[in-house]
Each structure stands twice: as C-alpha cells, then as structure tokens.
Amino acid sequence: MKSLLEQGEGGDGSDPVFRNRIRLSFRHAAVATLSLPFLSFLFCIIWSLLFSFRQTTATHCGVVNYLPSISSAIGHYPQSHVWKLGIALHTAPRLFVASIYLEHYKLAICRI
C-alpha cells in the first residue's frame, strides 16, 4: 500500500494540504525524542546539586555523598514534575514509531 506522496497525489504542491506541511527528518525526531528523558534527568541532577544539596545527598547512616541518588534527584519538587513531563513527552513519539514498525512488519509478513 503506497502513501499519497508515493502515488503522486499532491506531492507536486498542487494540493493545499501537502503544500504547507512541515518536513522533519527521522533522525532529528529521534534525537529530540530520546534527548527528552536525558535532558530532564540532567536538569534534575543539576537542580538538586544547586538548590537542595543537603536534602538530596543525606543518608540515614551518615555516609558522605557528593552526588544525589537517582531517586532522590527526581523525587522532589520541582524535579519530579520535570522528570514526569520529559517521560510523558517522549512516550507519544515512541509509540508512533512502534506503530509504524508494526504496520511495516505486518505488510512484510503478508508479502511472504
């Protein structure tokens, strides 16, 4: 099954729906999607170090920590909201790509 662009319908710019589309390469979309959790985690670590160092590095046994644990870094306000937002925003594109792969493999199996 070919897409509209592969069939030549509207690919030349004559159709107003296809004339104003936004082009985004898969590589850029993948990098943006995969960077969301990493950047939100990095924000959480830096925020914890700058604004709540003692609270996030404290232990009940008195061991000195220089970096907060992951659960401590993403578990306090506002870090928890930033972490949840980063995870939520990267979920939809991942599910979209998974559905595209599912359709691709369904078609590949049908051709066999």
PDB file of C-alpha atoms in Angstrom:
ATOM      1  CA  MET A   1       0.000   0.000   0.000  1.00  0.00           C
ATOM      2  CA  LYS A   2       1.606   3.249  -1.144  1.00  0.00           C
ATOM      3  CA  SER A   3       1.219   6.556   0.607  1.00  0.00           C
ATOM      4  CA  LEU A   4      -0.296   9.577  -1.134  1.00  0.00           C
ATOM      5  CA  LEU A   5       3.122  11.026  -1.824  1.00  0.00           C
ATOM      6  CA  GLU A   6       4.370   7.803  -3.394  1.00  0.00           C
ATOM      7  CA  GLN A   7       1.274   7.662  -5.615  1.00  0.00           C
ATOM      8  CA  GLY A   8       1.863  11.217  -6.800  1.00  0.00           C
ATOM      9  CA  GLU A   9      -1.311  12.746  -5.362  1.00  0.00           C
ATOM     10  CA  GLY A  10      -0.464  16.147  -4.021  1.00  0.00           C
ATOM     11  CA  GLY A  11       3.283  15.601  -3.947  1.00  0.00           C
ATOM     12  CA  ASP A  12       3.874  18.324  -6.508  1.00  0.00           C
ATOM     13  CA  GLY A  13       2.452  21.090  -4.302  1.00  0.00           C
ATOM     14  CA  SER A  14      -0.896  21.350  -6.070  1.00  0.00           C
ATOM     15  CA  ASP A  15      -2.863  20.073  -3.084  1.00  0.00           C
ATOM     16  CA  PRO A  16      -3.121  22.713  -0.282  1.00  0.00           C
ATOM     17  CA  VAL A  17      -2.876  20.010   2.401  1.00  0.00           C
ATOM     18  CA  PHE A  18       0.554  18.925   1.189  1.00  0.00           C
ATOM     19  CA  ARG A  19       1.784  22.397   0.232  1.00  0.00           C
ATOM     20  CA  ASN A  20       2.005  23.629   3.847  1.00  0.00           C
ATOM     21  CA  ARG A  21       3.401  20.545   5.510  1.00  0.00           C
ATOM     22  CA  ILE A  22       6.365  20.547   7.851  1.00  0.00           C
ATOM     23  CA  ARG A  23       9.281  18.302   6.982  1.00  0.00           C
ATOM     24  CA  LEU A  24      11.168  16.688   9.817  1.00  0.00           C
ATOM     25  CA  SER A  25      13.779  14.037   9.274  1.00  0.00           C
ATOM     26  CA  PHE A  26      13.515  10.835  11.239  1.00  0.00           C
ATOM     27  CA  ARG A  27      16.998  11.365  12.657  1.00  0.00           C
ATOM     28  CA  HIS A  28      16.129  14.779  14.110  1.00  0.00           C
ATOM     29  CA  ALA A  29      12.842  13.497  15.512  1.00  0.00           C
ATOM     30  CA  ALA A  30      14.618  10.514  17.093  1.00  0.00           C
ATOM     31  CA  VAL A  31      17.328  12.677  18.639  1.00  0.00           C
ATOM     32  CA  ALA A  32      14.753  15.121  20.030  1.00  0.00           C
ATOM     33  CA  THR A  33      12.619  12.286  21.386  1.00  0.00           C
ATOM     34  CA  LEU A  34      15.486  10.428  23.010  1.00  0.00           C
ATOM     35  CA  SER A  35      17.039  13.566  24.447  1.00  0.00           C
ATOM     36  CA  LEU A  36      13.921  14.473  26.461  1.00  0.00           C
ATOM     37  CA  PRO A  37      14.446  11.938  29.282  1.00  0.00           C
ATOM     38  CA  PHE A  38      18.191  12.561  29.337  1.00  0.00           C
ATOM     39  CA  LEU A  39      17.842  16.341  29.496  1.00  0.00           C
ATOM     40  CA  SER A  40      15.131  16.167  32.140  1.00  0.00           C
ATOM     41  CA  PHE A  41      17.318  13.832  34.211  1.00  0.00           C
ATOM     42  CA  LEU A  42      20.280  16.171  33.773  1.00  0.00           C
ATOM     43  CA  PHE A  43      18.094  19.099  34.888  1.00  0.00           C
ATOM     44  CA  CYS A  44      17.027  17.138  37.973  1.00  0.00           C
ATOM     45  CA  ILE A  45      20.633  16.352  38.959  1.00  0.00           C
ATOM     46  CA  ILE A  46      21.803  19.950  38.442  1.00  0.00           C
ATOM     47  CA  TRP A  47      18.776  21.385  40.288  1.00  0.00           C
ATOM     48  CA  SER A  48      19.396  19.006  43.184  1.00  0.00           C
ATOM     49  CA  LEU A  49      23.062  19.977  43.369  1.00  0.00           C
ATOM     50  CA  LEU A  50      22.363  23.699  43.241  1.00  0.00           C
ATOM     51  CA  PHE A  51      19.243  24.130  45.364  1.00  0.00           C
ATOM     52  CA  SER A  52      18.791  21.107  47.629  1.00  0.00           C
ATOM     53  CA  PHE A  53      22.221  19.551  48.004  1.00  0.00           C
ATOM     54  CA  ARG A  54      21.924  18.560  51.673  1.00  0.00           C
ATOM     55  CA  GLN A  55      18.426  17.170  51.324  1.00  0.00           C
ATOM     56  CA  THR A  56      19.225  15.005  48.275  1.00  0.00           C
ATOM     57  CA  THR A  57      22.613  13.718  49.435  1.00  0.00           C
ATOM     58  CA  ALA A  58      21.709  12.987  53.059  1.00  0.00           C
ATOM     59  CA  THR A  59      21.724   9.364  54.234  1.00  0.00           C
ATOM     60  CA  HIS A  60      20.450   7.810  57.419  1.00  0.00           C
ATOM     61  CA  CYS A  61      23.846   6.244  58.153  1.00  0.00           C
ATOM     62  CA  GLY A  62      25.816   9.481  57.738  1.00  0.00           C
ATOM     63  CA  VAL A  63      27.879   8.457  54.680  1.00  0.00           C
ATOM     64  CA  VAL A  64      29.130  11.432  52.680  1.00  0.00           C
ATOM     65  CA  ASN A  65      27.644  11.615  49.168  1.00  0.00           C
ATOM     66  CA  TYR A  66      28.835  14.027  46.512  1.00  0.00           C
ATOM     67  CA  LEU A  67      26.045  13.343  44.028  1.00  0.00           C
ATOM     68  CA  PRO A  68      22.400  12.634  44.789  1.00  0.00           C
ATOM     69  CA  SER A  69      20.917   9.249  44.088  1.00  0.00           C
ATOM     70  CA  ILE A  70      18.608   8.988  41.092  1.00  0.00           C
ATOM     71  CA  SER A  71      15.503   8.523  43.208  1.00  0.00           C
ATOM     72  CA  SER A  72      16.433  11.483  45.353  1.00  0.00           C
ATOM     73  CA  ALA A  73      17.194  13.694  42.345  1.00  0.00           C
ATOM     74  CA  ILE A  74      13.891  13.015  40.572  1.00  0.00           C
ATOM     75  CA  GLY A  75      11.720  12.638  43.660  1.00  0.00           C
ATOM     76  CA  HIS A  76      11.478  16.199  44.962  1.00  0.00           C
ATOM     77  CA  TYR A  77       9.564  19.249  43.750  1.00  0.00           C
ATOM     78  CA  PRO A  78      10.090  20.672  41.009  1.00  0.00           C
ATOM     79  CA  GLN A  79      12.352  17.895  39.734  1.00  0.00           C
ATOM     80  CA  SER A  80       9.608  15.287  39.850  1.00  0.00           C
ATOM     81  CA  HIS A  81       7.386  17.395  37.593  1.00  0.00           C
ATOM     82  CA  VAL A  82      10.183  17.998  35.079  1.00  0.00           C
ATOM     83  CA  TRP A  83      11.066  14.291  35.037  1.00  0.00           C
ATOM     84  CA  LYS A  84       7.441  13.216  34.548  1.00  0.00           C
ATOM     85  CA  LEU A  85       6.960  15.781  31.792  1.00  0.00           C
ATOM     86  CA  GLY A  86      10.089  14.604  29.955  1.00  0.00           C
ATOM     87  CA  ILE A  87       8.959  10.979  30.152  1.00  0.00           C
ATOM     88  CA  ALA A  88       5.404  11.841  29.088  1.00  0.00           C
ATOM     89  CA  LEU A  89       6.523  13.911  26.096  1.00  0.00           C
ATOM     90  CA  HIS A  90       8.832  11.224  24.775  1.00  0.00           C
ATOM     91  CA  THR A  91       6.239   8.448  25.081  1.00  0.00           C
ATOM     92  CA  ALA A  92       3.938   9.527  22.225  1.00  0.00           C
ATOM     93  CA  PRO A  93       6.641   9.630  19.503  1.00  0.00           C
ATOM     94  CA  ARG A  94       7.974   6.251  20.642  1.00  0.00           C
ATOM     95  CA  LEU A  95       4.511   4.707  20.420  1.00  0.00           C
ATOM     96  CA  PHE A  96       4.028   6.302  16.998  1.00  0.00           C
ATOM     97  CA  VAL A  97       7.266   4.787  15.700  1.00  0.00           C
ATOM     98  CA  ALA A  98       6.323   1.428  17.215  1.00  0.00           C
ATOM     99  CA  SER A  99       3.004   1.512  15.354  1.00  0.00           C
ATOM    100  CA  ILE A 100       4.819   2.335  12.101  1.00  0.00           C
ATOM    101  CA  TYR A 101       7.135  -0.642  12.607  1.00  0.00           C
ATOM    102  CA  LEU A 102       4.155  -2.861  13.414  1.00  0.00           C
ATOM    103  CA  GLU A 103       2.464  -1.917  10.136  1.00  0.00           C
ATOM    104  CA  HIS A 104       5.719  -2.410   8.235  1.00  0.00           C
ATOM    105  CA  TYR A 105       6.213  -5.902   9.613  1.00  0.00           C
ATOM    106  CA  LYS A 106       2.564  -6.812   9.025  1.00  0.00           C
ATOM    107  CA  LEU A 107       2.981  -5.881   5.364  1.00  0.00           C
ATOM    108  CA  ALA A 108       6.285  -7.743   5.178  1.00  0.00           C
ATOM    109  CA  ILE A 109       4.685 -10.902   6.570  1.00  0.00           C
ATOM    110  CA  CYS A 110       1.777 -10.602   4.118  1.00  0.00           C
ATOM    111  CA  ARG A 111       4.230 -10.481   1.186  1.00  0.00           C
ATOM    112  CA  ILE A 112       5.858 -13.756   2.216  1.00  0.00           C
TER     113      ILE A 112
END
